[in-house]
Amino acid sequence: MVVFAQFTFDTDRLVLNKDQQVVPLRPKVGQLLHFLLARPHQVVTREALLDALWQHGEFRDTALTQSMAELRQALGDDAQQPKFIRTIPQQGYQWVCPLVQPQRNRHRALFLALLSAIILAGGVVFGHISQPVSKPVTEQVILPALTILPLTNDTGVAANAWWGYALNSALTTRLQSDYQLIPAAQLIKGQNSKQIELILSRQQQRYVLTVSTAQQQRKIVVEQLDMGFEEVAEQVIAALMLLPDGQSSAVMQSDLIASQDYYRGLQALDEQGNKLARAYFEAALIQHPQHLAAQLELARIAWQQGELGQARRFFADMDLTAAEPAIQVRYHLYLAEFNKALGHYEQAQLAVQQGLNLAQRHQLLEQLATAYQLQADLSWLSQQWEAYSKALNSADVLIGSHTLGYRDAQRAFYLANPPAAGPEAKRLLDLSRSQQVLQRTVRIYRQSPQRNLLARTLFAYGQNYLVPVTESEPSLLEALEIASDLGDDYLRKQILTYLGFYYIQLHQGEKALAYLVQADPDPQFVPQYELHWLLRGMAIMDGALNRDGAPGLTTAIKTFEELLGWEKVSTITAAHANLMLGWSLIKQGELARAEEYVMRAQGVYQQLGLVDTLSYARYTRMYIHLQRGEARRALALLPVPEQASHLELLYGAAAAWLVQDHVLSEQLSEQLAIRPNSEALLNQLTGIRAAPKPSFDLASVMLDKPYSVYCQSSWAL
């Protein structure tokens, strides 16, 4: 027997007690505790633990991580501020709690006293044995036979099987006085025994326990796989009505009905969208007004449907004091999503950090991966590139570690991280891998009723730059059709906005404008609203730039000026609007004003370290100098040739030729020639060099305009 803090641990039976109450432990977790207790204050390496307790198996490392998390949870320990088990980085673990030696003599005396009391109470006196009292024979009660089948683990994580063993044990303890429990291994074919089947799966980052007999089936949503086996066992018993009437309280039955509605709501989120899901969550609250999980989903649906006031009330009215850690984490992440949609990035960062800390403390790995991805998205939007890189890599490492259901987690990762709408190269995504994963995901969801997830997958697939137009366009249009059918207004507006950007890249401004008009954004959602009006101006500008004298150019300029005058416009969107204004004014021949706007954009891009968009501003200024006949000033803006963009090399080679620096012109041409999709640009240089003498007028006519290659759409789509 080992004693520490308020615990005692029987090393023979591997039984842990806290204040004389048994703390359930899986056998392997008990062995882990025994191993650590035998080596107090020693640093025990992971390799030593694996060699001692997990000699074989594909998921040895994952099993150790899971078992250590279970042991800490059983002890109420915090990995960040440990009282029992300290993690030694790059080394292993150390048991730090002092051990107390049991007082053996005192225990022996208590035992003898107790034995004497039993002997006396039983009528045993020194030198005399009382006669046994005969008892009437009672009729033996024949209990119905029941078999609890081993849990089927469909979560994709082998380590989750431990929870099934613990639940089976809790059900056995609860039902053993009312049933003759027959283990599955001893069940004889044809034997009349009621069987309970248990299947654990995942949905919307929750665990769903499907419990069924031959006559009925129920779904129980389990927010997290913690030590609350007895509570889940009671829900199983109530759901399948395994005990006589009256043993399941009216409150339990009401909770059960609410749980069924909550599950149907989660299912509807995947299959039918927000409208039907909302009805189920509201029904759950009628049965159980304090159902926090249903309140959270209603808060999220409310803001996505544009009901911001109601969403704020839902978030404000939730009392998380006694909520499960998984609910608390989800609350913070949903609140972060809400603030992100409003453009309140600082509040969103604060909320996501709170959720991330809780997820780490309670080893909620799926929610931890989600928190990292949301943190990455917020860092991207606020141009914090180092933080973005760190967060996205953390999410990727978690998924690659196989501690989650690998294929499900991989799908979720690429659904949550489509390529950014724009050319910036800081997006740390493997686009080839994303394309492959999303192709498989589309096939999976086409064969399932999960239409909402199919729409989101098609949307993400259509945003991948490696997907050819013949596939990306129909994917985006199908995603829009499904989102519209499901009444998912927020997703529908996201797709409409992206379609505007997509068709601008194809130089189909009128088509882009048609989709953008349908989006009709709410100005309270600042990021979506400002992006909408930026794209709307670009769609109008696109048509005007490709047709001489088009009246739409004036409308485009007015749209950009109004956007710049909006008090809520962000710094980065204002920079983009300044660049667009510069391009529009170049088309009108107002070079001085154009340069003024482009220089404003360039300053912001330089400050934020936006390399790609910085080159847009730089080559636009080079073009303005060439238009003015200022070739040397154009060359002064040229970066190192190896780091220059296509147009910077083109304008630089032309400027060098015009000042008769033929060596530099050839060097820049050679650098351009090794770039993909450069043939059309090299032909322009050939035409300029074929003139009898250097001509600025010829260069102005032959060279591609800076706006003609936005997103490389003129020559490298």
XYZ file of C-alpha atoms in Angstrom:
717
model
C 0.000 0.000 0.000
C 1.336 3.455 -0.965
C -0.092 6.657 0.532
C 0.310 10.160 -0.977
C -1.717 13.356 -0.493
C -5.335 12.218 -0.063
C -4.791 9.023 -2.086
C -3.953 5.418 -1.244
C -2.813 2.965 -3.892
C -2.979 -0.816 -3.497
C 0.072 -1.960 -5.456
C -1.098 -5.592 -5.502
C -4.570 -4.984 -6.892
C -3.699 -1.711 -8.698
C -6.639 0.014 -6.986
C -6.527 3.780 -6.340
C -8.644 5.319 -3.570
C -9.286 8.979 -2.859
C -10.789 9.736 0.550
C -11.922 6.079 0.759
C -13.663 6.277 -2.631
C -12.392 4.126 -5.508
C -11.033 6.100 -8.465
C -11.580 4.014 -11.641
C -8.380 3.230 -13.548
C -7.759 1.139 -16.605
C -5.297 -1.673 -15.854
C -2.616 -0.048 -18.015
C -3.056 3.287 -16.214
C -2.759 1.471 -12.889
C 0.481 -0.139 -14.085
C 1.761 3.293 -15.142
C 1.024 4.734 -11.679
C 2.711 1.723 -10.023
C 5.822 2.195 -12.179
C 6.124 5.888 -11.251
C 5.451 5.329 -7.539
C 8.243 2.750 -7.447
C 10.659 5.491 -8.623
C 9.741 8.672 -6.685
C 11.682 11.812 -7.649
C 13.523 9.931 -10.441
C 13.310 11.139 -14.034
C 11.705 8.270 -15.952
C 12.176 8.463 -19.727
C 9.382 7.776 -22.191
C 11.549 4.995 -23.623
C 11.726 3.294 -20.213
C 7.947 3.473 -19.831
C 7.343 2.177 -23.351
C 9.777 -0.713 -22.846
C 8.199 -1.638 -19.515
C 4.501 -1.276 -20.335
C 4.069 -1.144 -24.123
C 6.544 -3.514 -25.730
C 4.372 -4.076 -28.795
C 1.708 -2.292 -30.823
C 1.506 0.261 -33.610
C 0.289 3.102 -31.375
C 2.681 2.696 -28.416
C 3.614 6.365 -28.188
C 0.001 7.500 -28.507
C -1.082 4.962 -25.871
C 1.478 6.351 -23.407
C 0.368 9.943 -24.056
C -3.294 8.977 -23.594
C -2.593 6.950 -20.432
C -0.549 9.775 -18.912
C -3.428 12.193 -19.615
C -5.895 9.762 -17.960
C -3.656 9.348 -14.917
C -3.298 13.103 -14.489
C -7.060 13.491 -14.818
C -7.679 10.756 -12.209
C -5.319 12.528 -9.807
C -6.694 15.993 -10.592
C -3.217 17.020 -11.697
C -2.350 19.929 -13.995
C 0.564 19.429 -16.396
C 1.301 23.179 -16.288
C 1.406 23.317 -12.448
C 1.990 19.705 -11.417
C 1.461 18.399 -7.887
C 2.088 14.756 -8.749
C 3.703 14.220 -12.164
C 6.112 16.724 -13.699
C 6.986 16.624 -17.402
C 10.718 17.102 -17.948
C 11.095 18.488 -21.514
C 13.151 16.279 -23.837
C 13.631 13.748 -21.002
C 10.477 12.197 -19.548
C 8.418 12.316 -16.349
C 9.108 12.678 -12.619
C 6.895 11.753 -9.632
C 7.182 14.792 -7.320
C 4.573 14.208 -4.582
C 5.982 12.944 -1.245
C 5.018 9.367 -0.331
C 3.797 8.555 3.189
C 4.651 5.210 4.781
C 1.522 3.484 6.198
C 1.491 3.114 9.993
C 1.525 -0.683 10.051
C 1.363 -1.220 13.879
C -1.620 1.099 14.191
C -3.358 -0.623 11.316
C -2.672 -4.013 12.934
C -4.172 -2.842 16.228
C -7.241 -1.517 14.485
C -7.571 -4.788 12.627
C -7.387 -6.870 15.858
C -9.930 -4.627 17.541
C -12.260 -4.966 14.592
C -11.803 -8.744 14.572
C -12.639 -8.960 18.274
C -15.769 -6.925 17.742
C -16.862 -9.226 14.937
C -16.208 -12.309 17.047
C -18.182 -10.923 20.001
C -21.030 -9.754 17.806
C -21.212 -13.200 16.281
C -21.762 -14.842 19.648
C -18.273 -16.301 20.051
C -17.045 -16.290 23.669
C -13.841 -17.784 25.022
C -14.581 -21.427 25.766
C -18.131 -21.322 24.306
C -19.622 -21.443 20.801
C -23.287 -20.460 20.436
C -25.643 -22.698 18.469
C -26.434 -21.523 14.942
C -29.891 -20.053 14.463
C -31.787 -21.630 11.590
C -33.226 -19.261 8.956
C -36.224 -19.848 6.765
C -35.460 -20.867 3.181
C -36.276 -18.009 0.775
C -37.364 -18.521 -2.803
C -34.483 -17.852 -5.247
C -35.140 -14.926 -7.633
C -34.244 -15.659 -11.249
C -32.793 -12.493 -12.776
C -33.099 -11.779 -16.496
C -29.917 -12.406 -18.502
C -28.055 -9.421 -19.959
C -24.883 -9.180 -22.037
C -23.028 -5.898 -22.480
C -21.075 -6.309 -25.706
C -17.575 -4.764 -25.970
C -17.688 -1.204 -27.276
C -17.033 -0.753 -31.005
C -14.591 2.133 -31.383
C -15.341 3.990 -34.644
C -13.516 7.186 -33.669
C -10.394 6.356 -35.671
C -8.237 6.605 -32.517
C -7.230 3.232 -31.096
C -6.429 4.715 -27.682
C -10.117 5.631 -27.156
C -10.917 1.966 -26.536
C -10.031 2.490 -22.842
C -13.205 4.518 -22.375
C -15.281 1.554 -23.537
C -13.736 -0.683 -20.904
C -14.468 1.870 -18.186
C -18.081 2.377 -19.351
C -18.625 -1.386 -19.480
C -17.367 -1.624 -15.905
C -19.694 1.195 -14.745
C -22.699 -0.462 -16.433
C -21.807 -3.808 -14.857
C -21.607 -2.282 -11.385
C -24.946 -0.488 -11.840
C -26.890 -3.434 -13.297
C -25.469 -6.453 -11.485
C -28.203 -6.503 -8.834
C -31.013 -6.410 -11.427
C -29.617 -8.730 -14.114
C -27.695 -11.940 -14.504
C -24.755 -10.479 -16.400
C -23.222 -12.857 -18.917
C -19.865 -11.801 -20.432
C -19.794 -11.758 -24.221
C -17.035 -14.371 -24.257
C -19.275 -16.815 -22.325
C -22.393 -16.189 -24.394
C -23.678 -19.407 -25.977
C -25.274 -19.243 -29.393
C -29.043 -19.202 -29.054
C -28.890 -18.308 -25.366
C -31.772 -16.064 -24.298
C -29.829 -13.010 -23.160
C -30.687 -9.388 -23.851
C -27.700 -7.745 -25.536
C -26.580 -4.120 -25.358
C -24.482 -2.886 -28.276
C -22.276 0.189 -27.801
C -20.684 2.108 -30.706
C -18.522 5.200 -30.179
C -18.131 7.569 -33.150
C -17.411 11.275 -33.721
C -19.513 14.118 -35.054
C -18.875 17.862 -34.994
C -15.931 17.323 -32.605
C -18.150 15.459 -30.142
C -18.279 11.800 -29.347
C -21.562 10.079 -30.136
C -22.399 6.899 -28.237
C -24.944 4.781 -30.089
C -26.633 2.386 -27.637
C -29.004 -0.272 -28.899
C -30.761 -3.531 -28.179
C -32.699 -5.701 -30.606
C -35.761 -3.488 -30.044
C -34.427 0.079 -29.834
C -31.570 2.464 -30.534
C -30.596 5.777 -28.944
C -27.855 8.359 -29.462
C -26.030 9.956 -26.539
C -23.714 12.907 -27.157
C -20.564 12.783 -25.022
C -18.727 16.095 -25.029
C -15.430 14.585 -23.872
C -14.053 11.191 -22.869
C -13.346 11.922 -19.227
C -13.857 10.018 -15.997
C -17.644 10.566 -15.814
C -18.464 6.942 -16.657
C -21.219 6.630 -14.028
C -23.160 9.573 -15.491
C -22.951 8.157 -19.021
C -23.936 4.714 -17.672
C -27.060 6.276 -16.116
C -27.911 7.872 -19.470
C -27.533 4.492 -21.203
C -29.767 2.812 -18.626
C -32.416 5.529 -18.942
C -32.220 5.564 -22.750
C -32.753 1.797 -23.032
C -35.163 1.655 -20.015
C -33.122 -1.135 -18.431
C -34.437 -0.615 -14.880
C -38.008 -0.832 -13.576
C -40.212 2.257 -13.779
C -39.414 4.812 -11.148
C -35.688 4.136 -10.973
C -34.959 6.704 -13.683
C -36.015 10.142 -12.502
C -38.260 12.488 -14.453
C -35.286 14.867 -14.669
C -33.179 12.125 -16.295
C -35.950 11.406 -18.821
C -36.240 15.113 -19.628
C -32.467 15.357 -20.078
C -32.568 12.302 -22.317
C -35.174 13.862 -24.614
C -33.098 17.063 -24.752
C -30.013 14.987 -25.582
C -31.808 13.327 -28.505
C -32.853 16.725 -29.889
C -29.308 18.027 -29.415
C -27.899 15.077 -31.361
C -30.424 15.621 -34.161
C -29.341 19.267 -34.253
C -25.695 18.281 -34.703
C -26.725 15.863 -37.443
C -28.738 18.597 -39.151
C -25.702 20.922 -39.118
C -23.890 18.379 -41.295
C -26.822 17.420 -43.500
C -29.546 20.074 -43.687
C -27.890 23.303 -42.573
C -28.628 25.919 -39.922
C -32.383 26.316 -40.317
C -33.402 22.774 -39.320
C -30.564 22.499 -36.802
C -31.864 25.597 -35.043
C -35.292 24.009 -34.546
C -33.736 20.956 -32.873
C -31.521 23.013 -30.554
C -34.501 25.149 -29.547
C -36.448 21.934 -28.804
C -33.575 20.745 -26.607
C -33.806 23.969 -24.580
C -37.548 23.495 -24.061
C -36.809 20.172 -22.330
C -33.651 21.380 -20.579
C -33.440 25.211 -20.368
C -29.843 25.067 -19.060
C -28.535 22.882 -21.900
C -25.312 24.862 -22.466
C -24.219 22.920 -25.548
C -27.511 23.698 -27.328
C -27.268 27.371 -26.273
C -23.798 27.553 -27.797
C -24.979 26.190 -31.136
C -27.894 28.633 -31.152
C -25.497 31.518 -30.466
C -23.374 30.499 -33.435
C -26.372 30.035 -35.732
C -27.836 33.394 -34.643
C -24.820 35.453 -35.727
C -24.398 33.481 -38.929
C -28.014 34.338 -39.757
C -27.309 38.028 -39.060
C -29.065 38.136 -35.642
C -26.152 39.720 -33.806
C -28.116 40.999 -30.818
C -29.527 37.563 -30.076
C -26.094 35.986 -30.456
C -24.633 38.443 -27.934
C -27.430 37.617 -25.462
C -26.781 33.887 -25.795
C -23.067 34.337 -25.132
C -23.645 36.736 -22.222
C -26.301 34.613 -20.478
C -24.313 31.355 -20.353
C -23.126 30.301 -16.905
C -20.008 28.182 -17.427
C -19.261 27.707 -13.719
C -20.076 23.990 -13.675
C -19.678 23.326 -17.413
C -17.545 20.492 -18.722
C -14.130 21.608 -20.013
C -15.135 20.697 -23.593
C -18.125 23.075 -23.379
C -15.949 25.838 -21.946
C -13.382 25.429 -24.750
C -16.116 25.471 -27.385
C -17.607 28.626 -25.842
C -14.313 30.501 -26.186
C -13.704 29.270 -29.742
C -17.246 30.159 -30.874
C -16.895 33.599 -29.294
C -13.567 34.013 -31.119
C -15.242 33.094 -34.442
C -17.970 35.652 -33.763
C -15.489 38.434 -33.005
C -13.409 37.504 -36.050
C -16.471 37.848 -38.284
C -17.093 41.298 -36.798
C -13.474 42.326 -37.351
C -12.716 42.526 -33.610
C -9.420 40.697 -33.932
C -7.985 41.553 -30.507
C -11.059 40.230 -28.673
C -11.013 37.171 -30.912
C -7.335 36.510 -30.152
C -8.022 36.774 -26.418
C -10.951 34.334 -26.611
C -9.070 31.794 -28.716
C -6.099 31.908 -26.327
C -8.430 31.124 -23.408
C -9.866 28.189 -25.336
C -6.411 26.989 -26.311
C -5.173 27.072 -22.707
C -8.167 25.046 -21.509
C -7.820 22.517 -24.326
C -4.143 22.018 -23.441
C -4.875 21.640 -19.732
C -7.551 18.992 -20.287
C -5.864 17.222 -23.236
C -8.788 17.959 -25.609
C -6.734 17.334 -28.724
C -9.372 17.886 -31.416
C -10.390 21.208 -29.934
C -6.721 22.087 -29.483
C -6.146 21.548 -33.232
C -9.175 23.728 -33.997
C -7.896 26.442 -31.652
C -4.510 26.490 -33.379
C -6.166 26.802 -36.801
C -8.385 29.653 -35.624
C -5.362 31.325 -34.058
C -3.506 30.978 -37.367
C -6.414 32.517 -39.271
C -6.565 35.485 -36.902
C -2.800 35.983 -37.148
C -3.067 35.969 -40.953
C -5.858 38.549 -40.912
C -3.891 40.819 -38.582
C -0.637 40.308 -40.577
C 1.254 38.619 -37.715
C 3.238 36.286 -39.933
C 5.452 34.649 -37.320
C 2.473 33.878 -35.060
C 0.559 32.565 -38.092
C 3.387 30.208 -39.020
C 3.727 28.907 -35.463
C -0.007 28.281 -34.972
C -0.587 26.581 -38.329
C 2.457 24.359 -37.867
C 1.176 23.387 -34.408
C -2.172 22.328 -35.905
C -0.409 20.408 -38.662
C 1.871 18.609 -36.185
C -1.111 17.574 -34.047
C -2.850 16.084 -37.071
C 0.290 14.363 -38.321
C 0.921 12.817 -34.897
C -1.996 10.375 -35.380
C -3.261 11.243 -31.905
C -6.520 12.148 -33.646
C -8.546 10.183 -36.175
C -6.038 10.841 -38.939
C -8.223 10.927 -42.048
C -11.020 12.877 -40.341
C -8.535 15.339 -38.871
C -6.790 15.781 -42.212
C -10.105 16.569 -43.905
C -10.969 19.058 -41.182
C -7.549 20.711 -41.531
C -7.844 21.400 -45.255
C -11.510 22.406 -44.948
C -10.559 24.937 -42.293
C -7.556 26.224 -44.255
C -8.386 26.883 -47.909
C -5.810 28.988 -49.773
C -6.082 32.715 -49.054
C -7.926 34.800 -51.633
C -4.860 36.559 -52.986
C -1.321 35.940 -54.117
C 0.625 36.349 -50.869
C 3.116 33.485 -50.528
C 3.088 33.313 -46.723
C 0.209 30.807 -46.730
C 1.945 27.666 -45.419
C -0.167 25.066 -47.161
C 0.759 22.066 -49.246
C -1.635 22.827 -52.113
C -0.927 19.518 -53.833
C -1.757 17.597 -50.658
C -4.815 19.774 -50.109
C -6.049 18.970 -53.618
C -5.684 15.224 -53.083
C -7.345 15.211 -49.655
C -10.275 17.365 -50.793
C -10.816 15.248 -53.924
C -11.216 12.172 -51.710
C -13.402 14.112 -49.296
C -15.779 15.172 -52.091
C -16.202 11.505 -53.062
C -16.872 10.518 -49.427
C -19.494 13.206 -48.842
C -21.221 12.545 -52.167
C -21.989 9.053 -50.862
C -23.361 10.355 -47.551
C -26.276 12.596 -46.537
C -23.844 15.266 -45.262
C -24.717 17.927 -47.846
C -23.529 20.848 -45.739
C -20.075 19.294 -45.454
C -20.143 18.512 -49.183
C -20.794 22.203 -49.910
C -17.895 23.288 -47.676
C -15.573 20.744 -49.278
C -16.484 21.822 -52.812
C -15.911 25.436 -51.752
C -12.451 24.652 -50.364
C -11.585 22.566 -53.446
C -12.633 25.382 -55.788
C -10.255 27.774 -53.971
C -7.174 25.595 -54.549
C -4.986 27.261 -57.196
C -3.763 23.906 -58.537
C -7.284 22.825 -59.509
C -7.929 23.578 -63.214
C -10.707 26.005 -64.149
C -12.702 23.146 -65.674
C -13.028 21.693 -62.154
C -12.825 24.723 -59.847
C -15.660 26.677 -61.459
C -18.266 23.855 -61.311
C -17.151 23.056 -57.752
C -17.772 26.621 -56.594
C -21.128 26.834 -58.379
C -22.298 23.501 -56.925
C -21.231 24.630 -53.439
C -23.318 27.799 -53.920
C -26.342 25.782 -55.048
C -26.193 23.460 -52.014
C -25.676 26.312 -49.528
C -28.665 28.155 -51.042
C -30.863 25.024 -50.871
C -29.933 24.478 -47.225
C -30.616 28.097 -46.299
C -27.072 28.511 -44.940
C -26.949 32.269 -45.459
C -23.470 32.905 -44.054
C -21.835 30.200 -46.183
C -23.827 31.355 -49.237
C -22.463 34.910 -48.867
C -18.911 33.612 -48.421
C -19.174 31.643 -51.674
C -20.772 34.549 -53.559
C -17.971 36.869 -52.443
C -15.294 34.393 -53.493
C -16.989 33.912 -56.877
C -16.622 37.656 -57.393
C -12.869 37.364 -56.775
C -12.692 34.222 -58.931
C -14.286 35.804 -62.010
C -12.195 38.964 -61.639
C -9.142 36.700 -62.070
C -10.752 35.375 -65.269
C -11.288 38.969 -66.488
C -15.038 38.396 -66.422
C -15.939 41.557 -64.544
C -19.642 41.572 -65.397
C -20.045 37.986 -64.177
C -18.106 38.813 -61.018
C -20.342 41.816 -60.366
C -23.501 39.735 -60.810
C -22.464 37.373 -57.990
C -21.208 40.165 -55.730
C -24.529 42.015 -55.956
C -26.302 38.881 -54.692
C -24.106 38.758 -51.582
C -25.636 41.929 -50.056
C -23.249 42.039 -47.061
C -24.086 43.356 -43.590
C -21.809 46.311 -42.643
C -21.609 44.939 -39.078
C -19.432 42.140 -40.481
C -16.617 44.560 -41.257
C -14.095 42.197 -42.983
C -16.716 40.715 -45.304
C -18.279 44.107 -46.027
C -15.042 45.900 -46.932
C -13.858 42.956 -49.050
C -17.180 43.002 -50.895
C -16.852 46.679 -51.859
C -13.181 46.321 -52.802
C -14.062 43.429 -55.124
C -17.085 45.280 -56.439
C -14.884 48.210 -57.443
C -12.394 45.800 -59.033
C -15.138 44.052 -61.022
C -16.310 47.386 -62.428
C -12.699 48.474 -63.040
C -11.848 45.197 -64.796
C -14.372 45.772 -67.555
C -13.391 49.429 -67.883
C -9.641 48.736 -68.132
C -10.147 46.322 -71.000
C -12.240 48.720 -73.096
C -11.038 52.180 -74.113
C -13.242 55.015 -72.968
C -15.528 52.807 -70.905
C -17.726 54.959 -68.607
C -17.456 52.337 -65.847
C -13.997 53.572 -64.867
C -15.500 56.635 -63.203
C -17.840 54.389 -61.198
C -14.912 52.192 -60.132
C -12.900 55.225 -58.978
C -15.894 56.486 -56.998
C -16.349 53.057 -55.367
C -12.705 52.961 -54.218
C -12.854 56.554 -52.941
C -16.023 55.810 -50.930
C -14.379 52.715 -49.445
C -11.352 54.785 -48.403
C -13.711 57.291 -46.786
C -15.422 54.610 -44.640
C -14.336 55.057 -41.016
C -14.110 51.294 -40.370
C -11.941 50.350 -43.351
C -8.861 48.357 -42.332
C -5.298 49.407 -43.124
C -4.699 46.528 -45.544
C -7.980 46.988 -47.444
C -7.261 50.717 -47.736
C -3.847 49.877 -49.229
C -5.489 47.611 -51.816
C -8.023 50.334 -52.656
C -5.169 52.836 -53.122
C -3.438 50.459 -55.535
C -6.677 49.945 -57.510
C -7.159 53.709 -57.675
C -3.614 54.033 -59.003
C -4.313 51.548 -61.795
C -7.585 53.284 -62.700
C -5.871 56.678 -62.874
C -3.074 55.255 -65.069
C -5.788 54.206 -67.503
C -7.106 57.783 -67.452
C -3.600 59.163 -67.990
C -3.436 60.905 -64.571
C 0.073 59.674 -63.742
C 0.859 62.110 -60.903
C -2.273 61.231 -58.916
C -1.765 57.548 -59.732
C 1.741 57.562 -58.287
C 0.535 59.276 -55.114
C -2.014 56.504 -54.425
C 0.395 53.691 -55.343
C 3.073 55.070 -53.019
C 0.555 54.982 -50.131
C -0.153 51.341 -50.875
C 3.555 50.584 -51.176
C 4.245 52.035 -47.724
C 1.672 49.749 -46.087
C 2.839 46.643 -47.960
C 6.427 47.387 -46.965
C 5.519 47.931 -43.325
C 3.536 44.664 -43.145
C 6.122 42.628 -45.029
C 3.731 41.678 -47.847
C 6.308 40.653 -50.420
C 4.025 39.795 -53.339
C 1.734 42.798 -53.095
C 4.748 45.042 -52.506
C 6.020 44.002 -55.941
C 2.628 45.061 -57.414
C 3.127 48.593 -56.125
C 6.802 48.637 -57.142
C 6.308 47.569 -60.757
C 3.344 49.952 -61.052
C 5.657 52.837 -60.138
C 8.265 51.499 -62.609
C 5.608 51.585 -65.337
C 4.648 55.191 -64.434
C 8.321 56.247 -64.801
C 8.554 54.485 -68.188
C 5.407 56.323 -69.311
C 7.126 59.594 -68.392
C 10.367 58.617 -70.132
C 12.186 58.240 -66.792
C 13.961 54.935 -67.456
C 16.718 55.441 -64.859
C 14.169 56.165 -62.121
C 12.382 52.977 -63.099
C 15.649 51.015 -62.800
C 16.261 52.520 -59.355
C 13.131 50.705 -58.099
C 14.257 47.315 -59.423
C 14.966 44.765 -56.653
C 17.603 42.015 -56.825
C 16.816 40.165 -60.105
C 16.483 36.779 -58.340
C 13.762 38.259 -56.113
C 12.006 40.310 -58.795
C 8.570 39.448 -60.164
C 7.822 38.863 -63.862
C 6.749 42.441 -64.520
C 9.641 43.947 -62.584
C 12.029 41.984 -64.816
C 10.068 42.981 -67.934
C 9.989 46.698 -67.089
C 13.611 46.585 -65.894
C 14.831 44.944 -69.129
C 12.897 47.503 -71.194
C 14.249 50.431 -69.114
C 17.840 49.133 -69.438
C 17.422 48.862 -73.206
C 16.037 52.380 -73.410
C 19.121 53.786 -71.623
C 21.270 51.548 -73.876
C 22.568 49.357 -71.027
C 22.283 46.256 -73.197
C 24.261 44.020 -70.836
C 21.827 44.629 -67.961
C 18.883 44.286 -70.327
C 20.127 40.849 -71.459
C 20.776 39.753 -67.865
C 17.231 40.641 -66.868
C 15.841 38.965 -69.990
C 17.715 35.759 -69.163
C 16.334 35.851 -65.624
C 12.825 36.306 -67.030
C 13.291 33.473 -69.530
C 13.826 30.878 -66.794
C 10.513 31.821 -65.154
C 7.391 29.864 -66.105
C 4.791 31.557 -68.346
C 7.192 34.230 -69.618
C 6.981 33.688 -73.407
C 4.482 36.509 -74.072
C 6.560 38.958 -72.051
C 9.786 38.026 -73.871
C 8.024 38.625 -77.197
C 7.223 42.160 -76.042
C 10.926 42.763 -75.318
C 11.871 41.405 -78.751
C 9.477 43.897 -80.387
C 10.947 46.822 -78.445
C 14.532 45.842 -79.331
C 13.660 45.459 -83.010
C 12.989 49.211 -83.339
C 15.665 51.218 -85.214
C 16.291 53.269 -82.076
C 15.097 53.093 -78.448
C 11.534 54.394 -78.267
C 9.572 55.202 -75.097
C 6.390 55.527 -77.155
C 6.831 51.996 -78.545
C 7.506 50.637 -75.051
C 4.330 52.283 -73.748
C 2.285 50.614 -76.488
C 3.862 47.143 -76.389
C 4.411 46.508 -72.687
C 1.690 44.857 -70.615
C 0.020 47.316 -68.281
C 0.509 46.707 -64.535
C -3.202 46.017 -64.046
C -3.347 43.471 -66.886
C -1.503 40.868 -64.856
C -3.353 41.072 -61.567
C -3.057 37.551 -60.184
C -1.160 36.736 -63.406
C -4.552 36.500 -65.121
C -3.405 37.913 -68.470
C -0.717 35.361 -69.120
C -0.546 32.637 -66.479
C -3.998 31.659 -65.244
